[in-house]
Tab-separated table of C-alpha atoms in Angstrom:
chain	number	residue	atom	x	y	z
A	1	UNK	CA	-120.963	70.191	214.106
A	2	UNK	CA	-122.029	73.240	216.107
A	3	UNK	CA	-120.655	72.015	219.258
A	4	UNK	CA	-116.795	72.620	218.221
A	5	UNK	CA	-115.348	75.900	219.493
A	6	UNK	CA	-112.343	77.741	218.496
A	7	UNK	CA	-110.457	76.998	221.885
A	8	UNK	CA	-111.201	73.027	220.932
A	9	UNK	CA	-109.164	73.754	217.287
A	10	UNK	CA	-106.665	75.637	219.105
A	11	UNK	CA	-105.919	72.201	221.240
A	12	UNK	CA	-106.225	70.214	218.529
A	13	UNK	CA	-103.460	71.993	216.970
A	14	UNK	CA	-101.523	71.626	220.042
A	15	UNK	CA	-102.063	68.206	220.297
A	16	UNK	CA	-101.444	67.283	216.680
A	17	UNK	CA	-98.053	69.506	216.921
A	18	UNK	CA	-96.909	67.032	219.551
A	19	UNK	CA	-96.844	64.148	217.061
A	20	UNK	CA	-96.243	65.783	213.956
A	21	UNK	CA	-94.797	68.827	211.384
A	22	UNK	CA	-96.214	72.119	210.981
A	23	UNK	CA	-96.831	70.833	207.213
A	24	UNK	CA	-98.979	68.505	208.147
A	25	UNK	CA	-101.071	70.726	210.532
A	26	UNK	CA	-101.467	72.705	207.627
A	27	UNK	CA	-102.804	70.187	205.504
A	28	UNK	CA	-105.460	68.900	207.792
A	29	UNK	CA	-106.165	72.025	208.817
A	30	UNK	CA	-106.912	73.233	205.396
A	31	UNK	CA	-109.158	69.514	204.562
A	32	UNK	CA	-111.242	70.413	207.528
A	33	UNK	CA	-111.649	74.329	206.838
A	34	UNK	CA	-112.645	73.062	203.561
A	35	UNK	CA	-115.109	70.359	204.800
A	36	UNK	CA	-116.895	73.118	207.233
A	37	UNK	CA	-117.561	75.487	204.535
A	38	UNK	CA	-119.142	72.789	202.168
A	39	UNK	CA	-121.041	71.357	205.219
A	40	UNK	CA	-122.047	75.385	205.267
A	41	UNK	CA	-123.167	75.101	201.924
A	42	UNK	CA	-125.329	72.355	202.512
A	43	UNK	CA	-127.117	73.338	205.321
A	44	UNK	CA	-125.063	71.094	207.553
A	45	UNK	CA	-123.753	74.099	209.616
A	46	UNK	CA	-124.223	77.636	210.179
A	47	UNK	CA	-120.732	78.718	210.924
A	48	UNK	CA	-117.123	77.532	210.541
A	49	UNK	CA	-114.956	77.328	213.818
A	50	UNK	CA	-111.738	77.245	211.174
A	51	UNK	CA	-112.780	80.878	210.186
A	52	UNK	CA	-111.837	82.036	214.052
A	53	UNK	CA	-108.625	80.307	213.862
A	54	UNK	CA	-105.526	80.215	211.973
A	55	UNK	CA	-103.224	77.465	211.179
A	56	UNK	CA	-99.942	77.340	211.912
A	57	UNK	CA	-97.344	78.559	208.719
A	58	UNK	CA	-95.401	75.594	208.361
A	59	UNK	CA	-91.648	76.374	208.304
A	60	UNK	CA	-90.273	75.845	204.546
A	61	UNK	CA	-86.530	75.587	205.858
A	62	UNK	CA	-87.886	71.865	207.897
A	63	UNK	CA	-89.274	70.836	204.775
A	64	UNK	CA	-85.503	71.034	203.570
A	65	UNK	CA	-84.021	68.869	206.036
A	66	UNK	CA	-83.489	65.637	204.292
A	67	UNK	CA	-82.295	67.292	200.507
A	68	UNK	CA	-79.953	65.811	199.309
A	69	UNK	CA	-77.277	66.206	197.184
A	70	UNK	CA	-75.343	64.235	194.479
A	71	UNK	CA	-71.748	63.420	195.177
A	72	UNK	CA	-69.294	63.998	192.113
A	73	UNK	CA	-68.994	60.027	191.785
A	74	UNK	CA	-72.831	59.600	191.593
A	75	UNK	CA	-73.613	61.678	188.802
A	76	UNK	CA	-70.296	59.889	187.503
A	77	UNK	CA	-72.302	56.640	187.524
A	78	UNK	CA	-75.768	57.969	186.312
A	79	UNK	CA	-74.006	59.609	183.239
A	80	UNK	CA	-72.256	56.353	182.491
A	81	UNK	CA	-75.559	54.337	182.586
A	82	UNK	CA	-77.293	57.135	180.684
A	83	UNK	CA	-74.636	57.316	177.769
A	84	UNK	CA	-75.999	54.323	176.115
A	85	UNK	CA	-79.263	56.314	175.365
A	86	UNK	CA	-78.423	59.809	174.416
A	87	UNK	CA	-82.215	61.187	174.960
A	88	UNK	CA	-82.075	59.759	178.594
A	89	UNK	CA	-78.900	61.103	178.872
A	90	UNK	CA	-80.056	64.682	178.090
A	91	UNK	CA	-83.150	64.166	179.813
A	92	UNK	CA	-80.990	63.348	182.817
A	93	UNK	CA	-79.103	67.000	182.165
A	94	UNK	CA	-82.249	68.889	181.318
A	95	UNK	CA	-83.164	68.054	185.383
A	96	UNK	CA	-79.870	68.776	186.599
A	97	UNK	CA	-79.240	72.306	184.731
A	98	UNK	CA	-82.798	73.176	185.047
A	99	UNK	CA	-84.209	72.108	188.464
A	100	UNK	CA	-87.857	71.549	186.507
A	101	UNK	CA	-89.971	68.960	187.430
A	102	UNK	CA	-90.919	65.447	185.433
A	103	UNK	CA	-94.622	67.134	184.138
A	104	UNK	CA	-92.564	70.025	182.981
A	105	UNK	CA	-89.905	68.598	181.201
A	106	UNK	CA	-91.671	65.746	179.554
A	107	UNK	CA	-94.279	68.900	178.185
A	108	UNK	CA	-91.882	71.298	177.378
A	109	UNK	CA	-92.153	72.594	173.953
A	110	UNK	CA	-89.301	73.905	171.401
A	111	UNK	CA	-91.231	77.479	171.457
A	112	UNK	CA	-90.578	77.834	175.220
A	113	UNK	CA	-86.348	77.935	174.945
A	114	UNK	CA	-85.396	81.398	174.131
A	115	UNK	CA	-81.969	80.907	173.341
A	116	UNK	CA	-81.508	84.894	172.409
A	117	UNK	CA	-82.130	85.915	176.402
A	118	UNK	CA	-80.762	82.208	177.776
A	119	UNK	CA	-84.302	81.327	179.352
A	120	UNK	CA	-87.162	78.947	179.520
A	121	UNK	CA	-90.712	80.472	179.711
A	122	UNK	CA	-92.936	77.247	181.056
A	123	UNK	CA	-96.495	78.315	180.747
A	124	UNK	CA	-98.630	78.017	184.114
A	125	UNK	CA	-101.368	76.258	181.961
A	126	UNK	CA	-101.311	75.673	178.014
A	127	UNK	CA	-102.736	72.679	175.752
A	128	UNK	CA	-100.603	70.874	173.633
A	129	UNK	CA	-101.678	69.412	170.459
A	130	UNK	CA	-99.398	66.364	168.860
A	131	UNK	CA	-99.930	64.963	165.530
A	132	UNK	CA	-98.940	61.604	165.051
A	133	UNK	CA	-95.595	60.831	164.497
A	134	UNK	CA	-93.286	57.840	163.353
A	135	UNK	CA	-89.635	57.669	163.866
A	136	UNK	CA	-86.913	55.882	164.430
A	137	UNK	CA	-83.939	56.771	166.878
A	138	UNK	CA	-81.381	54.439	166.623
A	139	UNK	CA	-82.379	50.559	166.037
A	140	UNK	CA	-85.863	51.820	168.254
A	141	UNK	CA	-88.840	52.980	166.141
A	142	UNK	CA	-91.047	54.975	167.657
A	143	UNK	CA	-94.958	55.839	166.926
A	144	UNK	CA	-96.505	58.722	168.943
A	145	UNK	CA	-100.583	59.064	168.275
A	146	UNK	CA	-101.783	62.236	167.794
A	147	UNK	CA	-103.289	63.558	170.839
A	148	UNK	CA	-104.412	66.807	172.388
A	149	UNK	CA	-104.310	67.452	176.027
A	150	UNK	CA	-103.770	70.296	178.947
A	151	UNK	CA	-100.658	70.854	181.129
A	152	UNK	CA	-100.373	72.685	184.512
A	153	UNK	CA	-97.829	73.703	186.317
A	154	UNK	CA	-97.563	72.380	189.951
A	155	UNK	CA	-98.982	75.727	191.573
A	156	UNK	CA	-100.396	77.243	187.686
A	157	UNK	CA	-97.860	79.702	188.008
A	158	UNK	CA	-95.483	81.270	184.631
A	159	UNK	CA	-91.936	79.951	185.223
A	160	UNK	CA	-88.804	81.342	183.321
A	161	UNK	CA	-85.722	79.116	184.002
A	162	UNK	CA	-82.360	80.912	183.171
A	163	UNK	CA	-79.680	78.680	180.878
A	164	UNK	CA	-76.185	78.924	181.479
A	165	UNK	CA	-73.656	77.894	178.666
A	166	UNK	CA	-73.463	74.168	179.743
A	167	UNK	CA	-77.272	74.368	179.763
A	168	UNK	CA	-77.358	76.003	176.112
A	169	UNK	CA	-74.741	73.915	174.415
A	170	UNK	CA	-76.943	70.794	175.311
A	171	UNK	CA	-80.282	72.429	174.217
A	172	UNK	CA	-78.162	73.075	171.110
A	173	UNK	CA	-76.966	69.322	170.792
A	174	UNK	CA	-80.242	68.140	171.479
A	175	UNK	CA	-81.852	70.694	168.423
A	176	UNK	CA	-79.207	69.896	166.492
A	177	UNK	CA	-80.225	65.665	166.608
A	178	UNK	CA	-83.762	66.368	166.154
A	179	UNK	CA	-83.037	68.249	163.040
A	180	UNK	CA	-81.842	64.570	161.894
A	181	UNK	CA	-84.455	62.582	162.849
A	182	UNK	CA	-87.150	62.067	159.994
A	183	UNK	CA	-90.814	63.353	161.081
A	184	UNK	CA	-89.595	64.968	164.549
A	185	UNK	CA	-89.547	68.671	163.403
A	186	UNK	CA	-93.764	67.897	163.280
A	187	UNK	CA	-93.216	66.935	167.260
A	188	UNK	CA	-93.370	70.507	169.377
A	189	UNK	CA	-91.904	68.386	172.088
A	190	UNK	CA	-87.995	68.277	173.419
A	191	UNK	CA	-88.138	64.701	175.124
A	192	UNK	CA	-91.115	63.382	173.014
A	193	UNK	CA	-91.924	59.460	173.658
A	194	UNK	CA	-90.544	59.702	176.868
C-alpha cells in the first residue's frame, strides 16, 4: 500500500479513461479513496495517494445521451392500458407531471401537496407511520398492516415540485376518490398498496 504514488493514480486514470466514462472514473475513484482512508484507520497505511489527486468531474450532459422521450402515440398506448385501473392510471400521471422518482411517489403523503402555492414539499428524510387499513377499490380488497418505517430521498435533499393545472386537477380527482373509499382517509399515503 505505500508503494503507490500519485503519478501511478494519475495513469491509472488515463488508462481507465481509455475504456470507459468519466462517471465511472469517478466511482472507482471515490471506492478506492474510501478504501485508503479506512486502511488509514486501521493501521494499514500511513497516507492516502487519493488525497494528492483529484478525480476527474464527470460531465452530467454524457450522462444524458441516451434520454429518451415518449412519442405522442406511446403515452397513447400506456394511458389506454392504464385506464382499466384508475390508481395506476394516476400513478402513471403523478410520474409524468411530476418527474419524482418510484421511492418518492409511492411515500408521498397527503400533507406534502400544497395546493394553495401549486407545490410538493418531499422531505429529504421523514418516518412514516401507517395504521392498518382495510379497503376495497373496486371488486379488489385491500389490507395494508400497520407499519412504521423511514424514507430518504435519493441525495437526502428537501424537494418542492411545482403543479401546473393538469397536475392539480388530477391531485384533485385523486382526493376527491379517496374521500369515497371507506378507511382510506386513516392512510397518509396518495398511492397506498401500491
Amino acid at each position: 500500500l505505500t508503494d503507490i504514488t500519485v503519478g501511478q493514480i494519475e495513469e491509472w486514470q488515463v488508462w481507465v479513461l481509455s475504456a470507459s466514462k468519466p462517471a465511472t472514473l469517478d466511482i472507482h475513484f471515490r471506492t478506492l479513496r474510501a478504501a485508503w482512508n479506512r486502511a488509514i484507520r486501521w493501521g494499514d497505511a500511513l497516507e492516502n495517494p487519493f488525497s494528492g489527486s483529484e478525480a476527474p468531474k464527470p460531465d452530467r450532459d454524457e450522462d444524458n445521451e441516451n434520454v429518451r422521450y415518449f412519442e405522442p402515440t406511446e403515452l397513447q398506448k400506456l394511458f389506454a392500458v392504464t385506464q382499466k385501473d384508475y390508481r395506476w392510471h394516476c400513478m402513471i400521471k403523478f410520474y409524468l407531471y411530476s418527474g419524482m422518482r418510484r421511492q418518492e411517489l409511492t411515500n408521498l403523503e397527503w400533507k406534502e401537496i400544497d395546493l394553495e402555492q401549486n407545490e410538493i414539499h418531499i422531505a429529504g428524510r421523514k418516518t412514516v407511520t401507517l395504521p392498518k387499513i382495510k379497503y376495497t377499490l373496486g371488486k379488489r380488497s385491500y389490507t395494508l398492516p400497520a407499519r412504521q418505517y423511514s424514507f430518504r430521498t435519493k441525495n437526502g435533499k428537501r424537494r418542492t415540485i411545482p403543479i401546473n393545472n393538469r397536475f392539480r386537477c388530477l391531485i384533485k380527482d385523486l382526493f376527491e376518490q379517496r374521500k369515497e373509499i371507506t378507511a382510506m382517509d386513516q392512510c397518509p399515503l396518495v398511492f397506498p398498496a401500491m
